[in-house]
């Protein structure tokens, strides 16, 4: 893809985070007043199938705003360093065939169910993302351990699997539980795409090892996770 096409793509990608960020920040003063009032009453409610408090909702909103700000900053820097001139097509060596860009992974929507298997021992922290999927008609099956996930996979098909990297298994915290799930999924021949969600400090190491085991993506960003949902026709 040429520099001009990359620039156009970057501009297009920049718009939605900016719109979302504007909406969140413009509504924030009103939400803060509601949240502060609700905190004193210890109210909670159901989002994405999870019971969460107003304090937890506020925390998730803050994380999303910070995530969007990081994404916008990265795209802005890319735009600033992009060349202004539109270059000609790259030279092709004689006898060397040209190849189109690798396609973005996409599910066969005619065959794969409109469903996600989510493996997480603290799903309340992802309640807003789950609610977004469910509002779009996606079935989200939530399990807390690798063994529960494998049992569910033996009975049902999914378009995508989302797993956290570390979680409690059999009463003990396992920092590589997501990798173990990838191994078991591969060993039984399940071909459903898997995205691993991890904390930022473990991203580099987790990304390399998870991709070696067949993960199609590793991210610590809720915005990037939403992008995977869009690629697979879930949003």
mmCIF file with all atom_site columns, C-alpha atoms in Angstrom:
data_model
loop_
_atom_site.group_PDB
_atom_site.id
_atom_site.type_symbol
_atom_site.label_atom_id
_atom_site.label_alt_id
_atom_site.label_comp_id
_atom_site.label_asym_id
_atom_site.label_entity_id
_atom_site.label_seq_id
_atom_site.pdbx_PDB_ins_code
_atom_site.Cartn_x
_atom_site.Cartn_y
_atom_site.Cartn_z
_atom_site.occupancy
_atom_site.B_iso_or_equiv
_atom_site.pdbx_formal_charge
_atom_site.auth_seq_id
_atom_site.auth_comp_id
_atom_site.auth_asym_id
_atom_site.auth_atom_id
_atom_site.pdbx_PDB_model_num
ATOM 1   C CA . UNK A 1 1   ? 0.000   0.000   0.000   1.00 0.00 ? 1   UNK A CA 1
ATOM 2   C CA . UNK A 1 2   ? 1.404   3.393   -0.971  1.00 0.00 ? 2   UNK A CA 1
ATOM 3   C CA . UNK A 1 3   ? 2.097   6.251   1.421   1.00 0.00 ? 3   UNK A CA 1
ATOM 4   C CA . UNK A 1 4   ? -0.943  8.162   0.168   1.00 0.00 ? 4   UNK A CA 1
ATOM 5   C CA . UNK A 1 5   ? -3.251  5.223   0.817   1.00 0.00 ? 5   UNK A CA 1
ATOM 6   C CA . UNK A 1 6   ? -1.725  4.751   4.255   1.00 0.00 ? 6   UNK A CA 1
ATOM 7   C CA . UNK A 1 7   ? -2.297  8.437   4.995   1.00 0.00 ? 7   UNK A CA 1
ATOM 8   C CA . UNK A 1 8   ? -5.956  8.198   3.962   1.00 0.00 ? 8   UNK A CA 1
ATOM 9   C CA . UNK A 1 9   ? -6.397  5.062   6.061   1.00 0.00 ? 9   UNK A CA 1
ATOM 10  C CA . UNK A 1 10  ? -4.795  6.768   9.064   1.00 0.00 ? 10  UNK A CA 1
ATOM 11  C CA . UNK A 1 11  ? -7.073  9.795   8.715   1.00 0.00 ? 11  UNK A CA 1
ATOM 12  C CA . UNK A 1 12  ? -10.125 7.543   8.503   1.00 0.00 ? 12  UNK A CA 1
ATOM 13  C CA . UNK A 1 13  ? -8.988  5.579   11.538  1.00 0.00 ? 13  UNK A CA 1
ATOM 14  C CA . UNK A 1 14  ? -8.418  8.808   13.443  1.00 0.00 ? 14  UNK A CA 1
ATOM 15  C CA . UNK A 1 15  ? -11.949 10.111  12.988  1.00 0.00 ? 15  UNK A CA 1
ATOM 16  C CA . UNK A 1 16  ? -13.865 7.521   15.009  1.00 0.00 ? 16  UNK A CA 1
ATOM 17  C CA . UNK A 1 17  ? -11.611 7.697   18.089  1.00 0.00 ? 17  UNK A CA 1
ATOM 18  C CA . UNK A 1 18  ? -11.896 11.496  17.939  1.00 0.00 ? 18  UNK A CA 1
ATOM 19  C CA . UNK A 1 19  ? -15.695 11.335  17.724  1.00 0.00 ? 19  UNK A CA 1
ATOM 20  C CA . UNK A 1 20  ? -15.871 8.824   20.576  1.00 0.00 ? 20  UNK A CA 1
ATOM 21  C CA . UNK A 1 21  ? -13.446 10.857  22.672  1.00 0.00 ? 21  UNK A CA 1
ATOM 22  C CA . UNK A 1 22  ? -15.460 14.035  22.077  1.00 0.00 ? 22  UNK A CA 1
ATOM 23  C CA . UNK A 1 23  ? -18.689 12.291  23.097  1.00 0.00 ? 23  UNK A CA 1
ATOM 24  C CA . UNK A 1 24  ? -17.151 10.897  26.268  1.00 0.00 ? 24  UNK A CA 1
ATOM 25  C CA . UNK A 1 25  ? -15.507 14.154  27.314  1.00 0.00 ? 25  UNK A CA 1
ATOM 26  C CA . UNK A 1 26  ? -18.528 16.306  26.499  1.00 0.00 ? 26  UNK A CA 1
ATOM 27  C CA . UNK A 1 27  ? -20.824 14.123  28.602  1.00 0.00 ? 27  UNK A CA 1
ATOM 28  C CA . UNK A 1 28  ? -18.305 13.652  31.383  1.00 0.00 ? 28  UNK A CA 1
ATOM 29  C CA . UNK A 1 29  ? -19.407 16.597  33.615  1.00 0.00 ? 29  UNK A CA 1
ATOM 30  C CA . UNK A 1 30  ? -22.968 15.263  33.705  1.00 0.00 ? 30  UNK A CA 1
ATOM 31  C CA . UNK A 1 31  ? -21.842 11.688  34.299  1.00 0.00 ? 31  UNK A CA 1
ATOM 32  C CA . UNK A 1 32  ? -19.529 12.767  37.114  1.00 0.00 ? 32  UNK A CA 1
ATOM 33  C CA . UNK A 1 33  ? -22.410 14.459  38.943  1.00 0.00 ? 33  UNK A CA 1
ATOM 34  C CA . UNK A 1 34  ? -24.570 11.364  38.573  1.00 0.00 ? 34  UNK A CA 1
ATOM 35  C CA . UNK A 1 35  ? -21.750 9.076   39.676  1.00 0.00 ? 35  UNK A CA 1
ATOM 36  C CA . UNK A 1 36  ? -20.907 11.146  42.754  1.00 0.00 ? 36  UNK A CA 1
ATOM 37  C CA . UNK A 1 37  ? -24.534 11.198  43.773  1.00 0.00 ? 37  UNK A CA 1
ATOM 38  C CA . UNK A 1 38  ? -24.869 7.458   43.228  1.00 0.00 ? 38  UNK A CA 1
ATOM 39  C CA . UNK A 1 39  ? -21.698 6.584   45.137  1.00 0.00 ? 39  UNK A CA 1
ATOM 40  C CA . UNK A 1 40  ? -23.235 7.691   48.413  1.00 0.00 ? 40  UNK A CA 1
ATOM 41  C CA . UNK A 1 41  ? -26.166 5.321   47.800  1.00 0.00 ? 41  UNK A CA 1
ATOM 42  C CA . UNK A 1 42  ? -23.920 2.353   46.783  1.00 0.00 ? 42  UNK A CA 1
ATOM 43  C CA . UNK A 1 43  ? -26.042 1.658   43.714  1.00 0.00 ? 43  UNK A CA 1
ATOM 44  C CA . UNK A 1 44  ? -25.165 -1.088  41.304  1.00 0.00 ? 44  UNK A CA 1
ATOM 45  C CA . UNK A 1 45  ? -26.732 -2.346  38.107  1.00 0.00 ? 45  UNK A CA 1
ATOM 46  C CA . UNK A 1 46  ? -26.287 -4.932  35.364  1.00 0.00 ? 46  UNK A CA 1
ATOM 47  C CA . UNK A 1 47  ? -24.139 -4.254  32.290  1.00 0.00 ? 47  UNK A CA 1
ATOM 48  C CA . UNK A 1 48  ? -22.981 -6.952  29.909  1.00 0.00 ? 48  UNK A CA 1
ATOM 49  C CA . UNK A 1 49  ? -24.427 -9.611  32.206  1.00 0.00 ? 49  UNK A CA 1
ATOM 50  C CA . UNK A 1 50  ? -22.298 -8.360  35.140  1.00 0.00 ? 50  UNK A CA 1
ATOM 51  C CA . UNK A 1 51  ? -23.312 -6.557  38.318  1.00 0.00 ? 51  UNK A CA 1
ATOM 52  C CA . UNK A 1 52  ? -21.077 -3.501  38.661  1.00 0.00 ? 52  UNK A CA 1
ATOM 53  C CA . UNK A 1 53  ? -21.143 -0.395  40.839  1.00 0.00 ? 53  UNK A CA 1
ATOM 54  C CA . UNK A 1 54  ? -21.130 3.186   39.642  1.00 0.00 ? 54  UNK A CA 1
ATOM 55  C CA . UNK A 1 55  ? -17.549 3.452   40.887  1.00 0.00 ? 55  UNK A CA 1
ATOM 56  C CA . UNK A 1 56  ? -16.508 0.516   38.680  1.00 0.00 ? 56  UNK A CA 1
ATOM 57  C CA . UNK A 1 57  ? -18.350 2.030   35.732  1.00 0.00 ? 57  UNK A CA 1
ATOM 58  C CA . UNK A 1 58  ? -16.507 5.316   36.264  1.00 0.00 ? 58  UNK A CA 1
ATOM 59  C CA . UNK A 1 59  ? -13.181 3.455   36.355  1.00 0.00 ? 59  UNK A CA 1
ATOM 60  C CA . UNK A 1 60  ? -13.944 1.664   33.081  1.00 0.00 ? 60  UNK A CA 1
ATOM 61  C CA . UNK A 1 61  ? -14.965 4.952   31.484  1.00 0.00 ? 61  UNK A CA 1
ATOM 62  C CA . UNK A 1 62  ? -11.670 6.546   32.552  1.00 0.00 ? 62  UNK A CA 1
ATOM 63  C CA . UNK A 1 63  ? -9.700  3.632   31.118  1.00 0.00 ? 63  UNK A CA 1
ATOM 64  C CA . UNK A 1 64  ? -11.547 3.916   27.799  1.00 0.00 ? 64  UNK A CA 1
ATOM 65  C CA . UNK A 1 65  ? -10.878 7.662   27.617  1.00 0.00 ? 65  UNK A CA 1
ATOM 66  C CA . UNK A 1 66  ? -7.167  7.136   28.317  1.00 0.00 ? 66  UNK A CA 1
ATOM 67  C CA . UNK A 1 67  ? -7.046  4.337   25.749  1.00 0.00 ? 67  UNK A CA 1
ATOM 68  C CA . UNK A 1 68  ? -8.681  6.544   23.119  1.00 0.00 ? 68  UNK A CA 1
ATOM 69  C CA . UNK A 1 69  ? -6.270  9.357   23.914  1.00 0.00 ? 69  UNK A CA 1
ATOM 70  C CA . UNK A 1 70  ? -3.301  7.027   23.391  1.00 0.00 ? 70  UNK A CA 1
ATOM 71  C CA . UNK A 1 71  ? -4.743  5.807   20.080  1.00 0.00 ? 71  UNK A CA 1
ATOM 72  C CA . UNK A 1 72  ? -5.371  9.363   18.878  1.00 0.00 ? 72  UNK A CA 1
ATOM 73  C CA . UNK A 1 73  ? -1.855  10.434  19.916  1.00 0.00 ? 73  UNK A CA 1
ATOM 74  C CA . UNK A 1 74  ? -0.309  7.529   18.005  1.00 0.00 ? 74  UNK A CA 1
ATOM 75  C CA . UNK A 1 75  ? -2.322  8.291   14.866  1.00 0.00 ? 75  UNK A CA 1
ATOM 76  C CA . UNK A 1 76  ? -1.523  11.998  15.095  1.00 0.00 ? 76  UNK A CA 1
ATOM 77  C CA . UNK A 1 77  ? 2.204   11.264  15.244  1.00 0.00 ? 77  UNK A CA 1
ATOM 78  C CA . UNK A 1 78  ? 1.866   8.969   12.236  1.00 0.00 ? 78  UNK A CA 1
ATOM 79  C CA . UNK A 1 79  ? 0.107   11.727  10.288  1.00 0.00 ? 79  UNK A CA 1
ATOM 80  C CA . UNK A 1 80  ? 2.750   14.287  11.245  1.00 0.00 ? 80  UNK A CA 1
ATOM 81  C CA . UNK A 1 81  ? 5.583   12.084  9.989   1.00 0.00 ? 81  UNK A CA 1
ATOM 82  C CA . UNK A 1 82  ? 3.813   10.946  6.807   1.00 0.00 ? 82  UNK A CA 1
ATOM 83  C CA . UNK A 1 83  ? 5.266   12.428  3.579   1.00 0.00 ? 83  UNK A CA 1
ATOM 84  C CA . UNK A 1 84  ? 3.137   15.114  1.974   1.00 0.00 ? 84  UNK A CA 1
ATOM 85  C CA . UNK A 1 85  ? 4.062   14.264  -1.570  1.00 0.00 ? 85  UNK A CA 1
ATOM 86  C CA . UNK A 1 86  ? 2.228   11.410  -3.272  1.00 0.00 ? 86  UNK A CA 1
ATOM 87  C CA . UNK A 1 87  ? 4.902   9.024   -4.543  1.00 0.00 ? 87  UNK A CA 1
ATOM 88  C CA . UNK A 1 88  ? 4.646   6.946   -7.655  1.00 0.00 ? 88  UNK A CA 1
ATOM 89  C CA . UNK A 1 89  ? 4.237   3.176   -7.558  1.00 0.00 ? 89  UNK A CA 1
ATOM 90  C CA . UNK A 1 90  ? 7.238   1.266   -6.200  1.00 0.00 ? 90  UNK A CA 1
ATOM 91  C CA . UNK A 1 91  ? 9.497   -0.294  -8.796  1.00 0.00 ? 91  UNK A CA 1
ATOM 92  C CA . UNK A 1 92  ? 8.947   -3.948  -9.588  1.00 0.00 ? 92  UNK A CA 1
ATOM 93  C CA . UNK A 1 93  ? 11.927  -6.125  -10.375 1.00 0.00 ? 93  UNK A CA 1
ATOM 94  C CA . UNK A 1 94  ? 11.631  -7.799  -13.759 1.00 0.00 ? 94  UNK A CA 1
ATOM 95  C CA . UNK A 1 95  ? 10.143  -11.247 -13.398 1.00 0.00 ? 95  UNK A CA 1
ATOM 96  C CA . UNK A 1 96  ? 9.019   -10.617 -9.816  1.00 0.00 ? 96  UNK A CA 1
ATOM 97  C CA . UNK A 1 97  ? 5.242   -11.050 -9.444  1.00 0.00 ? 97  UNK A CA 1
ATOM 98  C CA . UNK A 1 98  ? 3.310   -8.436  -7.510  1.00 0.00 ? 98  UNK A CA 1
ATOM 99  C CA . UNK A 1 99  ? 1.181   -9.612  -4.604  1.00 0.00 ? 99  UNK A CA 1
ATOM 100 C CA . UNK A 1 100 ? -1.826  -7.904  -3.055  1.00 0.00 ? 100 UNK A CA 1
ATOM 101 C CA . UNK A 1 101 ? -1.678  -7.046  0.645   1.00 0.00 ? 101 UNK A CA 1
ATOM 102 C CA . UNK A 1 102 ? -2.475  -9.881  3.022   1.00 0.00 ? 102 UNK A CA 1
ATOM 103 C CA . UNK A 1 103 ? -6.225  -9.887  3.708   1.00 0.00 ? 103 UNK A CA 1
ATOM 104 C CA . UNK A 1 104 ? -7.474  -8.998  7.178   1.00 0.00 ? 104 UNK A CA 1
ATOM 105 C CA . UNK A 1 105 ? -8.670  -12.174 8.950   1.00 0.00 ? 105 UNK A CA 1
ATOM 106 C CA . UNK A 1 106 ? -12.446 -12.443 8.585   1.00 0.00 ? 106 UNK A CA 1
ATOM 107 C CA . UNK A 1 107 ? -14.974 -15.037 9.638   1.00 0.00 ? 107 UNK A CA 1
ATOM 108 C CA . UNK A 1 108 ? -17.194 -16.820 7.145   1.00 0.00 ? 108 UNK A CA 1
ATOM 109 C CA . UNK A 1 109 ? -20.445 -15.204 8.210   1.00 0.00 ? 109 UNK A CA 1
ATOM 110 C CA . UNK A 1 110 ? -22.552 -17.836 6.489   1.00 0.00 ? 110 UNK A CA 1
ATOM 111 C CA . UNK A 1 111 ? -21.088 -20.664 8.577   1.00 0.00 ? 111 UNK A CA 1
ATOM 112 C CA . UNK A 1 112 ? -19.811 -19.240 11.845  1.00 0.00 ? 112 UNK A CA 1
ATOM 113 C CA . UNK A 1 113 ? -22.300 -18.403 14.623  1.00 0.00 ? 113 UNK A CA 1
ATOM 114 C CA . UNK A 1 114 ? -22.880 -14.877 15.851  1.00 0.00 ? 114 UNK A CA 1
ATOM 115 C CA . UNK A 1 115 ? -21.224 -15.691 19.166  1.00 0.00 ? 115 UNK A CA 1
ATOM 116 C CA . UNK A 1 116 ? -18.119 -15.064 21.287  1.00 0.00 ? 116 UNK A CA 1
ATOM 117 C CA . UNK A 1 117 ? -16.617 -17.278 23.978  1.00 0.00 ? 117 UNK A CA 1
ATOM 118 C CA . UNK A 1 118 ? -15.102 -15.014 26.651  1.00 0.00 ? 118 UNK A CA 1
ATOM 119 C CA . UNK A 1 119 ? -12.698 -16.599 29.157  1.00 0.00 ? 119 UNK A CA 1
ATOM 120 C CA . UNK A 1 120 ? -12.085 -14.297 32.134  1.00 0.00 ? 120 UNK A CA 1
ATOM 121 C CA . UNK A 1 121 ? -12.151 -14.694 35.907  1.00 0.00 ? 121 UNK A CA 1
ATOM 122 C CA . UNK A 1 122 ? -12.942 -10.990 36.401  1.00 0.00 ? 122 UNK A CA 1
ATOM 123 C CA . UNK A 1 123 ? -15.501 -10.262 33.654  1.00 0.00 ? 123 UNK A CA 1
ATOM 124 C CA . UNK A 1 124 ? -16.896 -7.224  35.453  1.00 0.00 ? 124 UNK A CA 1
ATOM 125 C CA . UNK A 1 125 ? -13.880 -5.235  34.222  1.00 0.00 ? 125 UNK A CA 1
ATOM 126 C CA . UNK A 1 126 ? -14.974 -5.856  30.607  1.00 0.00 ? 126 UNK A CA 1
ATOM 127 C CA . UNK A 1 127 ? -18.686 -5.249  31.175  1.00 0.00 ? 127 UNK A CA 1
ATOM 128 C CA . UNK A 1 128 ? -18.955 -2.325  28.738  1.00 0.00 ? 128 UNK A CA 1
ATOM 129 C CA . UNK A 1 129 ? -17.368 -4.335  25.914  1.00 0.00 ? 129 UNK A CA 1
ATOM 130 C CA . UNK A 1 130 ? -19.662 -7.299  26.546  1.00 0.00 ? 130 UNK A CA 1
ATOM 131 C CA . UNK A 1 131 ? -22.681 -5.024  26.634  1.00 0.00 ? 131 UNK A CA 1
ATOM 132 C CA . UNK A 1 132 ? -21.653 -3.553  23.282  1.00 0.00 ? 132 UNK A CA 1
ATOM 133 C CA . UNK A 1 133 ? -21.580 -7.034  21.746  1.00 0.00 ? 133 UNK A CA 1
ATOM 134 C CA . UNK A 1 134 ? -24.880 -8.107  23.285  1.00 0.00 ? 134 UNK A CA 1
ATOM 135 C CA . UNK A 1 135 ? -26.585 -4.920  22.155  1.00 0.00 ? 135 UNK A CA 1
ATOM 136 C CA . UNK A 1 136 ? -25.557 -5.898  18.628  1.00 0.00 ? 136 UNK A CA 1
ATOM 137 C CA . UNK A 1 137 ? -27.212 -9.292  18.991  1.00 0.00 ? 137 UNK A CA 1
ATOM 138 C CA . UNK A 1 138 ? -24.029 -11.259 19.701  1.00 0.00 ? 138 UNK A CA 1
ATOM 139 C CA . UNK A 1 139 ? -24.299 -14.200 22.072  1.00 0.00 ? 139 UNK A CA 1
ATOM 140 C CA . UNK A 1 140 ? -21.527 -13.869 24.674  1.00 0.00 ? 140 UNK A CA 1
ATOM 141 C CA . UNK A 1 141 ? -20.830 -17.043 26.646  1.00 0.00 ? 141 UNK A CA 1
ATOM 142 C CA . UNK A 1 142 ? -18.732 -16.279 29.703  1.00 0.00 ? 142 UNK A CA 1
ATOM 143 C CA . UNK A 1 143 ? -16.557 -18.847 31.499  1.00 0.00 ? 143 UNK A CA 1
ATOM 144 C CA . UNK A 1 144 ? -13.894 -18.388 34.150  1.00 0.00 ? 144 UNK A CA 1
ATOM 145 C CA . UNK A 1 145 ? -11.360 -21.170 33.558  1.00 0.00 ? 145 UNK A CA 1
ATOM 146 C CA . UNK A 1 146 ? -9.580  -23.083 30.809  1.00 0.00 ? 146 UNK A CA 1
ATOM 147 C CA . UNK A 1 147 ? -11.365 -26.331 31.687  1.00 0.00 ? 147 UNK A CA 1
ATOM 148 C CA . UNK A 1 148 ? -14.756 -24.619 31.467  1.00 0.00 ? 148 UNK A CA 1
ATOM 149 C CA . UNK A 1 149 ? -13.756 -23.121 28.124  1.00 0.00 ? 149 UNK A CA 1
ATOM 150 C CA . UNK A 1 150 ? -12.725 -26.491 26.677  1.00 0.00 ? 150 UNK A CA 1
ATOM 151 C CA . UNK A 1 151 ? -15.939 -28.086 27.903  1.00 0.00 ? 151 UNK A CA 1
ATOM 152 C CA . UNK A 1 152 ? -17.986 -25.344 26.265  1.00 0.00 ? 152 UNK A CA 1
ATOM 153 C CA . UNK A 1 153 ? -16.006 -25.627 23.015  1.00 0.00 ? 153 UNK A CA 1
ATOM 154 C CA . UNK A 1 154 ? -16.814 -29.333 22.866  1.00 0.00 ? 154 UNK A CA 1
ATOM 155 C CA . UNK A 1 155 ? -20.509 -28.451 22.659  1.00 0.00 ? 155 UNK A CA 1
ATOM 156 C CA . UNK A 1 156 ? -20.728 -25.136 20.797  1.00 0.00 ? 156 UNK A CA 1
ATOM 157 C CA . UNK A 1 157 ? -19.112 -23.221 17.970  1.00 0.00 ? 157 UNK A CA 1
ATOM 158 C CA . UNK A 1 158 ? -18.021 -19.585 18.083  1.00 0.00 ? 158 UNK A CA 1
ATOM 159 C CA . UNK A 1 159 ? -16.841 -16.922 15.712  1.00 0.00 ? 159 UNK A CA 1
ATOM 160 C CA . UNK A 1 160 ? -14.175 -15.678 18.134  1.00 0.00 ? 160 UNK A CA 1
ATOM 161 C CA . UNK A 1 161 ? -12.593 -16.568 21.479  1.00 0.00 ? 161 UNK A CA 1
ATOM 162 C CA . UNK A 1 162 ? -11.383 -13.820 23.825  1.00 0.00 ? 162 UNK A CA 1
ATOM 163 C CA . UNK A 1 163 ? -9.195  -14.858 26.749  1.00 0.00 ? 163 UNK A CA 1
ATOM 164 C CA . UNK A 1 164 ? -7.320  -12.987 29.431  1.00 0.00 ? 164 UNK A CA 1
ATOM 165 C CA . UNK A 1 165 ? -3.671  -13.930 29.909  1.00 0.00 ? 165 UNK A CA 1
ATOM 166 C CA . UNK A 1 166 ? -3.557  -14.517 33.661  1.00 0.00 ? 166 UNK A CA 1
ATOM 167 C CA . UNK A 1 167 ? -6.364  -15.799 35.882  1.00 0.00 ? 167 UNK A CA 1
ATOM 168 C CA . UNK A 1 168 ? -7.135  -18.043 38.835  1.00 0.00 ? 168 UNK A CA 1
ATOM 169 C CA . UNK A 1 169 ? -7.270  -21.725 37.904  1.00 0.00 ? 169 UNK A CA 1
ATOM 170 C CA . UNK A 1 170 ? -8.104  -24.379 40.544  1.00 0.00 ? 170 UNK A CA 1
ATOM 171 C CA . UNK A 1 171 ? -7.647  -21.849 43.326  1.00 0.00 ? 171 UNK A CA 1
ATOM 172 C CA . UNK A 1 172 ? -4.205  -20.662 42.196  1.00 0.00 ? 172 UNK A CA 1
ATOM 173 C CA . UNK A 1 173 ? -3.311  -17.655 40.071  1.00 0.00 ? 173 UNK A CA 1
ATOM 174 C CA . UNK A 1 174 ? -1.810  -18.786 36.752  1.00 0.00 ? 174 UNK A CA 1
ATOM 175 C CA . UNK A 1 175 ? -0.064  -15.925 34.901  1.00 0.00 ? 175 UNK A CA 1
ATOM 176 C CA . UNK A 1 176 ? 0.041   -17.948 31.655  1.00 0.00 ? 176 UNK A CA 1
ATOM 177 C CA . UNK A 1 177 ? -3.472  -19.374 31.690  1.00 0.00 ? 177 UNK A CA 1
ATOM 178 C CA . UNK A 1 178 ? -4.193  -17.790 28.310  1.00 0.00 ? 178 UNK A CA 1
ATOM 179 C CA . UNK A 1 179 ? -1.239  -19.617 26.769  1.00 0.00 ? 179 UNK A CA 1
ATOM 180 C CA . UNK A 1 180 ? -2.439  -22.905 28.247  1.00 0.00 ? 180 UNK A CA 1
ATOM 181 C CA . UNK A 1 181 ? -5.845  -22.354 26.660  1.00 0.00 ? 181 UNK A CA 1
ATOM 182 C CA . UNK A 1 182 ? -4.163  -21.726 23.306  1.00 0.00 ? 182 UNK A CA 1
ATOM 183 C CA . UNK A 1 183 ? -2.206  -24.996 23.651  1.00 0.00 ? 183 UNK A CA 1
ATOM 184 C CA . UNK A 1 184 ? -5.314  -27.002 24.472  1.00 0.00 ? 184 UNK A CA 1
ATOM 185 C CA . UNK A 1 185 ? -7.324  -25.392 21.677  1.00 0.00 ? 185 UNK A CA 1
ATOM 186 C CA . UNK A 1 186 ? -4.555  -26.230 19.210  1.00 0.00 ? 186 UNK A CA 1
ATOM 187 C CA . UNK A 1 187 ? -4.109  -29.794 20.526  1.00 0.00 ? 187 UNK A CA 1
ATOM 188 C CA . UNK A 1 188 ? -7.764  -30.717 19.975  1.00 0.00 ? 188 UNK A CA 1
ATOM 189 C CA . UNK A 1 189 ? -7.831  -29.121 16.520  1.00 0.00 ? 189 UNK A CA 1
ATOM 190 C CA . UNK A 1 190 ? -10.262 -26.273 17.249  1.00 0.00 ? 190 UNK A CA 1
ATOM 191 C CA . UNK A 1 191 ? -9.848  -23.684 14.488  1.00 0.00 ? 191 UNK A CA 1
ATOM 192 C CA . UNK A 1 192 ? -11.723 -20.775 16.090  1.00 0.00 ? 192 UNK A CA 1
ATOM 193 C CA . UNK A 1 193 ? -9.651  -17.538 16.121  1.00 0.00 ? 193 UNK A CA 1
ATOM 194 C CA . UNK A 1 194 ? -8.348  -16.497 19.548  1.00 0.00 ? 194 UNK A CA 1
ATOM 195 C CA . UNK A 1 195 ? -7.532  -12.982 20.790  1.00 0.00 ? 195 UNK A CA 1
ATOM 196 C CA . UNK A 1 196 ? -5.553  -12.636 24.031  1.00 0.00 ? 196 UNK A CA 1
ATOM 197 C CA . UNK A 1 197 ? -6.156  -9.637  26.298  1.00 0.00 ? 197 UNK A CA 1
ATOM 198 C CA . UNK A 1 198 ? -3.262  -8.846  28.652  1.00 0.00 ? 198 UNK A CA 1
ATOM 199 C CA . UNK A 1 199 ? -1.991  -6.034  30.872  1.00 0.00 ? 199 UNK A CA 1
ATOM 200 C CA . UNK A 1 200 ? 0.345   -3.520  29.169  1.00 0.00 ? 200 UNK A CA 1
ATOM 201 C CA . UNK A 1 201 ? 3.455   -4.418  31.199  1.00 0.00 ? 201 UNK A CA 1
ATOM 202 C CA . UNK A 1 202 ? 3.367   -8.014  29.913  1.00 0.00 ? 202 UNK A CA 1
ATOM 203 C CA . UNK A 1 203 ? 2.436   -7.173  26.332  1.00 0.00 ? 203 UNK A CA 1
ATOM 204 C CA . UNK A 1 204 ? 5.759   -7.725  24.515  1.00 0.00 ? 204 UNK A CA 1
ATOM 205 C CA . UNK A 1 205 ? 6.482   -11.169 25.911  1.00 0.00 ? 205 UNK A CA 1
ATOM 206 C CA . UNK A 1 206 ? 2.846   -12.260 25.836  1.00 0.00 ? 206 UNK A CA 1
ATOM 207 C CA . UNK A 1 207 ? 2.421   -11.169 22.222  1.00 0.00 ? 207 UNK A CA 1
ATOM 208 C CA . UNK A 1 208 ? 5.357   -13.226 20.940  1.00 0.00 ? 208 UNK A CA 1
ATOM 209 C CA . UNK A 1 209 ? 4.454   -16.414 22.788  1.00 0.00 ? 209 UNK A CA 1
ATOM 210 C CA . UNK A 1 210 ? 0.721   -16.223 22.122  1.00 0.00 ? 210 UNK A CA 1
ATOM 211 C CA . UNK A 1 211 ? 1.213   -15.745 18.391  1.00 0.00 ? 211 UNK A CA 1
ATOM 212 C CA . UNK A 1 212 ? 3.573   -18.723 18.345  1.00 0.00 ? 212 UNK A CA 1
ATOM 213 C CA . UNK A 1 213 ? 0.714   -20.783 19.759  1.00 0.00 ? 213 UNK A CA 1
ATOM 214 C CA . UNK A 1 214 ? -1.727  -19.549 17.123  1.00 0.00 ? 214 UNK A CA 1
ATOM 215 C CA . UNK A 1 215 ? -3.402  -16.431 18.544  1.00 0.00 ? 215 UNK A CA 1
ATOM 216 C CA . UNK A 1 216 ? -4.554  -14.084 15.783  1.00 0.00 ? 216 UNK A CA 1
ATOM 217 C CA . UNK A 1 217 ? -4.093  -11.076 18.054  1.00 0.00 ? 217 UNK A CA 1
ATOM 218 C CA . UNK A 1 218 ? -2.754  -9.932  21.425  1.00 0.00 ? 218 UNK A CA 1
ATOM 219 C CA . UNK A 1 219 ? -3.768  -6.584  22.881  1.00 0.00 ? 219 UNK A CA 1
ATOM 220 C CA . UNK A 1 220 ? -3.949  -4.573  26.075  1.00 0.00 ? 220 UNK A CA 1
ATOM 221 C CA . UNK A 1 221 ? -6.295  -2.012  24.485  1.00 0.00 ? 221 UNK A CA 1
ATOM 222 C CA . UNK A 1 222 ? -10.087 -2.064  24.641  1.00 0.00 ? 222 UNK A CA 1
ATOM 223 C CA . UNK A 1 223 ? -10.134 0.035   21.456  1.00 0.00 ? 223 UNK A CA 1
ATOM 224 C CA . UNK A 1 224 ? -8.031  -2.543  19.603  1.00 0.00 ? 224 UNK A CA 1
ATOM 225 C CA . UNK A 1 225 ? -10.224 -5.343  20.947  1.00 0.00 ? 225 UNK A CA 1
ATOM 226 C CA . UNK A 1 226 ? -13.247 -3.543  19.514  1.00 0.00 ? 226 UNK A CA 1
ATOM 227 C CA . UNK A 1 227 ? -11.409 -3.402  16.192  1.00 0.00 ? 227 UNK A CA 1
ATOM 228 C CA . UNK A 1 228 ? -11.087 -7.206  16.234  1.00 0.00 ? 228 UNK A CA 1
ATOM 229 C CA . UNK A 1 229 ? -14.831 -7.468  16.847  1.00 0.00 ? 229 UNK A CA 1
ATOM 230 C CA . UNK A 1 230 ? -15.417 -5.300  13.786  1.00 0.00 ? 230 UNK A CA 1
ATOM 231 C CA . UNK A 1 231 ? -13.040 -7.358  11.633  1.00 0.00 ? 231 UNK A CA 1
ATOM 232 C CA . UNK A 1 232 ? -15.025 -10.478 12.412  1.00 0.00 ? 232 UNK A CA 1
ATOM 233 C CA . UNK A 1 233 ? -18.377 -8.846  11.727  1.00 0.00 ? 233 UNK A CA 1
ATOM 234 C CA . UNK A 1 234 ? -19.482 -8.806  15.362  1.00 0.00 ? 234 UNK A CA 1
ATOM 235 C CA . UNK A 1 235 ? -19.967 -5.017  15.541  1.00 0.00 ? 235 UNK A CA 1
#
